Amino acid sequence: LSLSRGDLYLSSNKWDALLISTNRKAWIARAPVDTTEAYNGLSGFYALLINGKNNGTMKTRHPRTAVGVSRNGRYLILMTIDGRQAGHSEGTTTAETAEWIRKLGAYNALNLDGGGSTALVIEGADGSPVVLNRPCGPPVGTERRVANHLGVFAKPLPSRR
């Protein structure tokens, strides 16, 4: 599923999704996904947390990207976990990923694309992108090109002068 500013570019009811309304309310929708109230959204693999319950079942460890929503719906939690890098990070199972995002405050959470697609980037002080994690490449440290992204735009924080 790929939904941006009310335009549905790709619809698949096979996967769970993160949906966001015009009033910025975010929620994790289970498949089949109803996008009626959504303005933005993207599908992931499947829900990691469902009403606080760990739903992770994959036993293999990989880099992971996950998104969660707090119980009261106030917070959107973004998380990446590096992996496939001996001496740096081996990655996590989906159950371990669910526990980590729960510790960050999520009540419902979604496993997004992971592996070589796992990257978390912010805008640096000079306006250029800064990669916050260590993508597994190849080569290590290199981001893989992907077609669907989750972008968050926010006003700058006030200066503390």
PDB file of C-alpha atoms in Angstrom:
ATOM      1  CA  LEU A   1       0.000   0.000   0.000  1.00  0.00           C
ATOM      2  CA  SER A   2       1.272   3.443  -0.875  1.00  0.00           C
ATOM      3  CA  LEU A   3      -0.935   6.422   0.007  1.00  0.00           C
ATOM      4  CA  SER A   4       0.268  10.033  -0.107  1.00  0.00           C
ATOM      5  CA  ARG A   5      -1.835  13.162   0.471  1.00  0.00           C
ATOM      6  CA  GLY A   6      -5.020  11.240  -0.271  1.00  0.00           C
ATOM      7  CA  ASP A   7      -3.735   9.704  -3.518  1.00  0.00           C
ATOM      8  CA  LEU A   8      -3.613   5.901  -3.470  1.00  0.00           C
ATOM      9  CA  TYR A   9      -0.714   4.799  -5.673  1.00  0.00           C
ATOM     10  CA  LEU A  10      -0.723   1.120  -4.868  1.00  0.00           C
ATOM     11  CA  SER A  11      -3.257  -0.883  -2.951  1.00  0.00           C
ATOM     12  CA  SER A  12      -2.736  -4.335  -1.552  1.00  0.00           C
ATOM     13  CA  ASN A  13      -4.917  -5.790   1.150  1.00  0.00           C
ATOM     14  CA  LYS A  14      -2.393  -8.534   1.837  1.00  0.00           C
ATOM     15  CA  TRP A  15      -0.211  -6.566   4.298  1.00  0.00           C
ATOM     16  CA  ASP A  16      -0.791  -4.600   7.492  1.00  0.00           C
ATOM     17  CA  ALA A  17      -0.161  -0.853   7.223  1.00  0.00           C
ATOM     18  CA  LEU A  18       0.595   2.414   8.986  1.00  0.00           C
ATOM     19  CA  LEU A  19      -2.139   4.941   8.219  1.00  0.00           C
ATOM     20  CA  ILE A  20      -2.267   8.646   9.062  1.00  0.00           C
ATOM     21  CA  SER A  21      -5.357  10.869   8.865  1.00  0.00           C
ATOM     22  CA  THR A  22      -5.553  14.522   7.807  1.00  0.00           C
ATOM     23  CA  ASN A  23      -5.549  15.521  11.500  1.00  0.00           C
ATOM     24  CA  ARG A  24      -2.253  13.613  11.991  1.00  0.00           C
ATOM     25  CA  LYS A  25      -3.742  10.654  13.877  1.00  0.00           C
ATOM     26  CA  ALA A  26      -1.653   7.546  13.182  1.00  0.00           C
ATOM     27  CA  TRP A  27      -2.714   3.930  13.588  1.00  0.00           C
ATOM     28  CA  ILE A  28      -1.658   0.440  12.586  1.00  0.00           C
ATOM     29  CA  ALA A  29      -4.309  -1.180  10.369  1.00  0.00           C
ATOM     30  CA  ARG A  30      -4.594  -4.942  10.003  1.00  0.00           C
ATOM     31  CA  ALA A  31      -5.124  -6.522   6.594  1.00  0.00           C
ATOM     32  CA  PRO A  32      -7.420  -6.186   4.771  1.00  0.00           C
ATOM     33  CA  VAL A  33      -6.719  -2.464   5.155  1.00  0.00           C
ATOM     34  CA  ASP A  34      -9.526   0.107   4.951  1.00  0.00           C
ATOM     35  CA  THR A  35      -8.019   3.429   3.818  1.00  0.00           C
ATOM     36  CA  THR A  36     -11.290   5.397   4.035  1.00  0.00           C
ATOM     37  CA  GLU A  37     -10.105   7.668   6.888  1.00  0.00           C
ATOM     38  CA  ALA A  38      -6.446   7.781   5.800  1.00  0.00           C
ATOM     39  CA  TYR A  39      -4.585  10.600   4.074  1.00  0.00           C
ATOM     40  CA  ASN A  40      -1.111   9.027   4.115  1.00  0.00           C
ATOM     41  CA  GLY A  41       0.016   5.461   4.602  1.00  0.00           C
ATOM     42  CA  LEU A  42       2.284   2.615   3.689  1.00  0.00           C
ATOM     43  CA  SER A  43       2.200  -1.097   4.172  1.00  0.00           C
ATOM     44  CA  GLY A  44       4.744  -3.127   6.029  1.00  0.00           C
ATOM     45  CA  PHE A  45       5.131  -6.834   6.492  1.00  0.00           C
ATOM     46  CA  TYR A  46       2.854  -7.429   9.468  1.00  0.00           C
ATOM     47  CA  ALA A  47       1.989  -6.030  12.878  1.00  0.00           C
ATOM     48  CA  LEU A  48       4.647  -6.636  15.537  1.00  0.00           C
ATOM     49  CA  LEU A  49       2.517  -5.441  18.457  1.00  0.00           C
ATOM     50  CA  ILE A  50      -1.260  -5.736  18.555  1.00  0.00           C
ATOM     51  CA  ASN A  51      -2.769  -3.886  21.532  1.00  0.00           C
ATOM     52  CA  GLY A  52       0.453  -4.459  23.468  1.00  0.00           C
ATOM     53  CA  LYS A  53       0.736  -8.174  22.602  1.00  0.00           C
ATOM     54  CA  ASN A  54       3.927  -9.381  20.912  1.00  0.00           C
ATOM     55  CA  ASN A  55       3.029 -10.781  17.487  1.00  0.00           C
ATOM     56  CA  GLY A  56       6.604 -11.471  16.268  1.00  0.00           C
ATOM     57  CA  THR A  57       7.099 -14.978  14.866  1.00  0.00           C
ATOM     58  CA  MET A  58      10.134 -14.844  12.539  1.00  0.00           C
ATOM     59  CA  LYS A  59      13.156 -16.507  14.183  1.00  0.00           C
ATOM     60  CA  THR A  60      15.893 -15.261  11.837  1.00  0.00           C
ATOM     61  CA  ARG A  61      17.856 -12.139  12.747  1.00  0.00           C
ATOM     62  CA  HIS A  62      18.006  -9.330  10.221  1.00  0.00           C
ATOM     63  CA  PRO A  63      18.243  -5.532  10.162  1.00  0.00           C
ATOM     64  CA  ARG A  64      14.777  -4.202  10.971  1.00  0.00           C
ATOM     65  CA  THR A  65      12.772  -1.044  10.447  1.00  0.00           C
ATOM     66  CA  ALA A  66       9.662  -0.628  12.568  1.00  0.00           C
ATOM     67  CA  VAL A  67       7.065   2.015  13.345  1.00  0.00           C
ATOM     68  CA  GLY A  68       4.860   2.127  16.418  1.00  0.00           C
ATOM     69  CA  VAL A  69       2.036   4.160  17.888  1.00  0.00           C
ATOM     70  CA  SER A  70       1.663   4.779  21.619  1.00  0.00           C
ATOM     71  CA  ARG A  71      -1.439   3.528  23.421  1.00  0.00           C
ATOM     72  CA  ASN A  72      -2.962   7.024  23.591  1.00  0.00           C
ATOM     73  CA  GLY A  73      -2.077   7.686  19.924  1.00  0.00           C
ATOM     74  CA  ARG A  74      -0.003  10.736  20.796  1.00  0.00           C
ATOM     75  CA  TYR A  75       3.407   9.378  19.763  1.00  0.00           C
ATOM     76  CA  LEU A  76       4.694   7.896  16.532  1.00  0.00           C
ATOM     77  CA  ILE A  77       7.834   5.867  17.211  1.00  0.00           C
ATOM     78  CA  LEU A  78      10.372   5.170  14.455  1.00  0.00           C
ATOM     79  CA  MET A  79      13.057   2.559  15.009  1.00  0.00           C
ATOM     80  CA  THR A  80      15.861   0.946  13.034  1.00  0.00           C
ATOM     81  CA  ILE A  81      18.066  -1.936  14.121  1.00  0.00           C
ATOM     82  CA  ASP A  82      21.260  -2.654  12.231  1.00  0.00           C
ATOM     83  CA  GLY A  83      22.248  -6.207  11.337  1.00  0.00           C
ATOM     84  CA  ARG A  84      24.284  -8.564   9.143  1.00  0.00           C
ATOM     85  CA  GLN A  85      27.467  -6.923  10.413  1.00  0.00           C
ATOM     86  CA  ALA A  86      29.761  -9.104  12.501  1.00  0.00           C
ATOM     87  CA  GLY A  87      31.189  -7.202  15.455  1.00  0.00           C
ATOM     88  CA  HIS A  88      28.613  -4.429  15.048  1.00  0.00           C
ATOM     89  CA  SER A  89      25.084  -5.879  15.006  1.00  0.00           C
ATOM     90  CA  GLU A  90      23.569  -9.244  14.169  1.00  0.00           C
ATOM     91  CA  GLY A  91      20.018  -7.885  13.831  1.00  0.00           C
ATOM     92  CA  THR A  92      16.907  -9.072  15.654  1.00  0.00           C
ATOM     93  CA  THR A  93      14.044 -11.521  15.292  1.00  0.00           C
ATOM     94  CA  THR A  94      10.603  -9.982  14.887  1.00  0.00           C
ATOM     95  CA  ALA A  95       9.735 -10.892  18.502  1.00  0.00           C
ATOM     96  CA  GLU A  96      12.877  -9.094  19.717  1.00  0.00           C
ATOM     97  CA  THR A  97      12.023  -6.112  17.509  1.00  0.00           C
ATOM     98  CA  ALA A  98       8.528  -6.016  19.029  1.00  0.00           C
ATOM     99  CA  GLU A  99      10.017  -5.945  22.537  1.00  0.00           C
ATOM    100  CA  TRP A 100      12.424  -3.118  21.663  1.00  0.00           C
ATOM    101  CA  ILE A 101       9.719  -0.921  20.155  1.00  0.00           C
ATOM    102  CA  ARG A 102       7.441  -1.682  23.122  1.00  0.00           C
ATOM    103  CA  LYS A 103      10.228  -0.434  25.430  1.00  0.00           C
ATOM    104  CA  LEU A 104      10.221   2.812  23.407  1.00  0.00           C
ATOM    105  CA  GLY A 105       6.508   3.270  24.155  1.00  0.00           C
ATOM    106  CA  ALA A 106       4.636   1.551  21.326  1.00  0.00           C
ATOM    107  CA  TYR A 107       1.344  -0.227  21.981  1.00  0.00           C
ATOM    108  CA  ASN A 108       0.760  -1.130  18.317  1.00  0.00           C
ATOM    109  CA  ALA A 109       3.661  -1.542  15.910  1.00  0.00           C
ATOM    110  CA  LEU A 110       4.424  -2.566  12.352  1.00  0.00           C
ATOM    111  CA  ASN A 111       7.451  -4.291  10.852  1.00  0.00           C
ATOM    112  CA  LEU A 112       8.377  -2.289   7.746  1.00  0.00           C
ATOM    113  CA  ASP A 113      10.831  -3.389   5.052  1.00  0.00           C
ATOM    114  CA  GLY A 114      14.128  -4.376   6.639  1.00  0.00           C
ATOM    115  CA  GLY A 115      17.410  -5.920   5.578  1.00  0.00           C
ATOM    116  CA  GLY A 116      19.326  -3.702   3.176  1.00  0.00           C
ATOM    117  CA  SER A 117      16.420  -1.228   3.183  1.00  0.00           C
ATOM    118  CA  THR A 118      16.947  -0.379   6.851  1.00  0.00           C
ATOM    119  CA  ALA A 119      18.052   3.254   7.082  1.00  0.00           C
ATOM    120  CA  LEU A 120      17.130   6.203   9.299  1.00  0.00           C
ATOM    121  CA  VAL A 121      18.057   9.630   7.940  1.00  0.00           C
ATOM    122  CA  ILE A 122      17.547  13.141   9.317  1.00  0.00           C
ATOM    123  CA  GLU A 123      18.290  16.599   7.998  1.00  0.00           C
ATOM    124  CA  GLY A 124      21.628  17.868   9.270  1.00  0.00           C
ATOM    125  CA  ALA A 125      22.300  21.385  10.524  1.00  0.00           C
ATOM    126  CA  ASP A 126      23.470  22.403   7.049  1.00  0.00           C
ATOM    127  CA  GLY A 127      20.397  20.885   5.369  1.00  0.00           C
ATOM    128  CA  SER A 128      22.156  17.812   4.028  1.00  0.00           C
ATOM    129  CA  PRO A 129      21.029  14.273   4.908  1.00  0.00           C
ATOM    130  CA  VAL A 130      22.659  12.502   7.860  1.00  0.00           C
ATOM    131  CA  VAL A 131      22.346   8.715   8.129  1.00  0.00           C
ATOM    132  CA  LEU A 132      21.819   7.776  11.793  1.00  0.00           C
ATOM    133  CA  ASN A 133      22.395   4.037  11.504  1.00  0.00           C
ATOM    134  CA  ARG A 134      24.879   1.818   9.669  1.00  0.00           C
ATOM    135  CA  PRO A 135      23.083   0.263   6.669  1.00  0.00           C
ATOM    136  CA  CYS A 136      24.308  -3.208   5.734  1.00  0.00           C
ATOM    137  CA  GLY A 137      24.906  -2.341   2.057  1.00  0.00           C
ATOM    138  CA  PRO A 138      26.623  -3.815   0.154  1.00  0.00           C
ATOM    139  CA  PRO A 139      29.071  -2.320   0.751  1.00  0.00           C
ATOM    140  CA  VAL A 140      28.488  -1.798   4.479  1.00  0.00           C
ATOM    141  CA  GLY A 141      27.421   1.768   5.195  1.00  0.00           C
ATOM    142  CA  THR A 142      25.698   2.113   1.833  1.00  0.00           C
ATOM    143  CA  GLU A 143      21.947   2.607   1.557  1.00  0.00           C
ATOM    144  CA  ARG A 144      19.935   0.468  -0.841  1.00  0.00           C
ATOM    145  CA  ARG A 145      17.576   2.235  -3.252  1.00  0.00           C
ATOM    146  CA  VAL A 146      13.953   1.625  -2.330  1.00  0.00           C
ATOM    147  CA  ALA A 147      10.720   2.808  -3.916  1.00  0.00           C
ATOM    148  CA  ASN A 148       8.619   3.567  -0.829  1.00  0.00           C
ATOM    149  CA  HIS A 149       9.635   5.750   2.104  1.00  0.00           C
ATOM    150  CA  LEU A 150       8.183   7.209   5.264  1.00  0.00           C
ATOM    151  CA  GLY A 151       9.030  10.873   5.562  1.00  0.00           C
ATOM    152  CA  VAL A 152       8.274  13.059   8.561  1.00  0.00           C
ATOM    153  CA  PHE A 153       8.277  16.816   8.152  1.00  0.00           C
ATOM    154  CA  ALA A 154       8.434  19.002  11.240  1.00  0.00           C
ATOM    155  CA  LYS A 155       8.930  22.666  11.967  1.00  0.00           C
ATOM    156  CA  PRO A 156      12.332  23.476  13.479  1.00  0.00           C
ATOM    157  CA  LEU A 157      12.479  23.687  17.252  1.00  0.00           C
ATOM    158  CA  PRO A 158      12.760  27.220  18.649  1.00  0.00           C
ATOM    159  CA  SER A 159      16.267  28.432  19.330  1.00  0.00           C
ATOM    160  CA  ARG A 160      17.383  28.281  22.994  1.00  0.00           C
ATOM    161  CA  ARG A 161      19.157  31.618  23.199  1.00  0.00           C
TER     162      ARG A 161
END
